[in-house]
GROMACS .gro file of C-alpha atoms in nm:
model
  120
    1MET     CA    1 -13.420 -12.201 -10.194
    2ALA     CA    2 -13.443 -12.115 -10.562
    3LEU     CA    3 -13.727 -11.947 -10.746
    4GLU     CA    4 -13.834 -12.005 -11.103
    5LEU     CA    5 -14.051 -11.701 -11.175
    6SER     CA    6 -14.318 -11.636 -11.435
    7LYS     CA    7 -14.607 -11.392 -11.452
    8SER     CA    8 -14.866 -11.651 -11.349
    9THR     CA    9 -14.676 -11.889 -11.118
   10TRP     CA   10 -14.370 -11.909 -10.898
   11LEU     CA   11 -14.201 -12.245 -10.853
   12VAL     CA   12 -14.004 -12.261 -10.527
   13ALA     CA   13 -13.736 -12.530 -10.490
   14LEU     CA   14 -13.638 -12.579 -10.126
   15HIS     CA   15 -13.354 -12.773  -9.972
   16SER     CA   16 -13.341 -12.805  -9.596
   17PRO     CA   17 -13.035 -12.915  -9.399
   18ALA     CA   18 -13.274 -13.133  -9.196
   19VAL     CA   19 -13.394 -13.332  -9.500
   20ASP     CA   20 -13.169 -13.437  -9.787
   21LYS     CA   21 -13.430 -13.385 -10.058
   22ILE     CA   22 -13.539 -13.097 -10.280
   23SER     CA   23 -13.906 -13.012 -10.242
   24LEU     CA   24 -14.100 -12.814 -10.500
   25HIS     CA   25 -14.387 -12.576 -10.421
   26ARG     CA   26 -14.598 -12.392 -10.679
   27LEU     CA   27 -14.743 -12.053 -10.581
   28GLN     CA   28 -14.950 -11.791 -10.758
   29GLY     CA   29 -14.719 -11.536 -10.924
   30GLY     CA   30 -14.664 -11.241 -10.689
   31ASP     CA   31 -14.812 -11.414 -10.381
   32THR     CA   32 -14.561 -11.272 -10.135
   33GLU     CA   33 -14.775 -11.359  -9.829
   34GLY     CA   34 -14.799 -11.726  -9.926
   35PHE     CA   35 -14.432 -11.724 -10.015
   36MET     CA   36 -14.325 -11.584  -9.678
   37ALA     CA   37 -14.557 -11.826  -9.495
   38LEU     CA   38 -14.391 -12.116  -9.680
   39ILE     CA   39 -14.043 -11.988  -9.592
   40GLU     CA   40 -14.126 -11.938  -9.225
   41HIS     CA   41 -14.290 -12.281  -9.199
   42ARG     CA   42 -13.987 -12.454  -9.351
   43ARG     CA   43 -13.746 -12.245  -9.142
   44GLU     CA   44 -13.928 -12.348  -8.822
   45GLN     CA   45 -13.915 -12.715  -8.927
   46ALA     CA   46 -13.541 -12.696  -8.993
   47GLN     CA   47 -13.469 -12.512  -8.667
   48ALA     CA   48 -13.667 -12.771  -8.470
   49ALA     CA   49 -13.482 -13.059  -8.638
   50LEU     CA   50 -13.137 -12.902  -8.600
   51THR     CA   51 -13.200 -12.728  -8.263
   52ARG     CA   52 -13.022 -12.414  -8.380
   53PRO     CA   53 -13.105 -12.102  -8.583
   54VAL     CA   54 -13.122 -12.149  -8.960
   55ARG     CA   55 -13.026 -11.887  -9.217
   56VAL     CA   56 -13.233 -11.873  -9.536
   57MET     CA   57 -13.059 -11.816  -9.868
   58SER     CA   58 -13.232 -11.776 -10.202
   59CYS     CA   59 -13.170 -11.708 -10.567
   60TYR     CA   60 -13.359 -11.647 -10.884
   61GLU     CA   61 -13.277 -11.574 -11.245
   62ALA     CA   62 -13.281 -11.209 -11.348
   63GLY     CA   63 -13.579 -11.137 -11.568
   64TYR     CA   64 -13.939 -11.021 -11.558
   65ASP     CA   65 -13.958 -10.960 -11.183
   66GLY     CA   66 -13.650 -10.740 -11.179
   67PHE     CA   67 -13.512 -10.630 -10.845
   68TRP     CA   68 -13.825 -10.556 -10.641
   69LEU     CA   69 -13.824 -10.919 -10.524
   70HIS     CA   70 -13.456 -10.895 -10.430
   71ARG     CA   71 -13.526 -10.589 -10.214
   72PHE     CA   72 -13.834 -10.761 -10.067
   73LEU     CA   73 -13.631 -11.068  -9.961
   74CYS     CA   74 -13.335 -10.869  -9.827
   75ASP     CA   75 -13.569 -10.649  -9.619
   76ARG     CA   76 -13.695 -10.968  -9.452
   77GLY     CA   77 -13.349 -11.100  -9.362
   78ILE     CA   78 -13.310 -11.347  -9.649
   79ASP     CA   79 -12.973 -11.360  -9.824
   80ASN     CA   80 -13.068 -11.337 -10.191
   81GLN     CA   81 -12.871 -11.356 -10.514
   82VAL     CA   82 -13.002 -11.254 -10.854
   83LEU     CA   83 -12.832 -11.475 -11.111
   84ASP     CA   84 -12.759 -11.407 -11.476
   85ALA     CA   85 -12.882 -11.691 -11.697
   86ALA     CA   86 -12.534 -11.724 -11.847
   87SER     CA   87 -12.388 -11.806 -11.503
   88ILE     CA   88 -12.575 -12.137 -11.479
   89LEU     CA   89 -12.368 -12.428 -11.608
   90VAL     CA   90 -12.529 -12.657 -11.865
   91ASP     CA   91 -12.391 -12.932 -12.084
   92ARG     CA   92 -12.386 -12.772 -12.429
   93ARG     CA   93 -12.331 -13.102 -12.613
   94SER     CA   94 -12.641 -13.284 -12.497
   95ARG     CA   95 -13.004 -13.211 -12.565
   96ARG     CA   96 -13.160 -13.050 -12.261
   97ALA     CA   97 -13.518 -13.055 -12.147
   98LYS     CA   98 -13.652 -12.711 -12.053
   99THR     CA   99 -13.903 -12.722 -11.771
  100ASP     CA  100 -13.961 -12.501 -11.468
  101ARG     CA  101 -13.888 -12.797 -11.239
  102LEU     CA  102 -13.549 -12.865 -11.398
  103ASP     CA  103 -13.463 -12.494 -11.409
  104ALA     CA  104 -13.550 -12.449 -11.040
  105ALA     CA  105 -13.335 -12.749 -10.946
  106ALA     CA  106 -13.045 -12.611 -11.154
  107LEU     CA  107 -13.074 -12.273 -10.982
  108LEU     CA  108 -13.074 -12.442 -10.641
  109ARG     CA  109 -12.765 -12.647 -10.727
  110THR     CA  110 -12.592 -12.328 -10.843
  111LEU     CA  111 -12.676 -12.156 -10.514
  112MET     CA  112 -12.562 -12.454 -10.307
  113ALA     CA  113 -12.230 -12.469 -10.498
  114SER     CA  114 -12.153 -12.099 -10.457
  115PRO     CA  115 -11.932 -11.990 -10.169
  116SER     CA  116 -12.138 -11.887  -9.869
  117PRO     CA  117 -12.095 -11.528  -9.746
  118ILE     CA  118 -11.945 -11.487  -9.401
  119PRO     CA  119 -12.226 -11.450  -9.144
  120ASP     CA  120 -12.248 -11.123  -8.949
   0.00000   0.00000   0.00000
């Protein structure tokens, strides 16, 4: 999953191994209870479809929310990466739309392309 964070809203882009589609969910900014409920619901769906445990990985762009969210996710067993905006590849020659939806999808593609850490 990837998070596009702002003060008022969080846009969560989810990709499940059970469904080959990115789903977008908008939450109130800072709604950690709703966020964790969404994660657990989607984890249960994926585990039921795959009949095996599923590991959740997430990322978000470093910014306003700092590292409290990183610590929050790691404390709950979610592998999280805080990305620098410069690490996200974009085509510099073309004009690029700038929306939360496109940014969240780009973050998710970056996470999916990164090498996965070795499980414990």
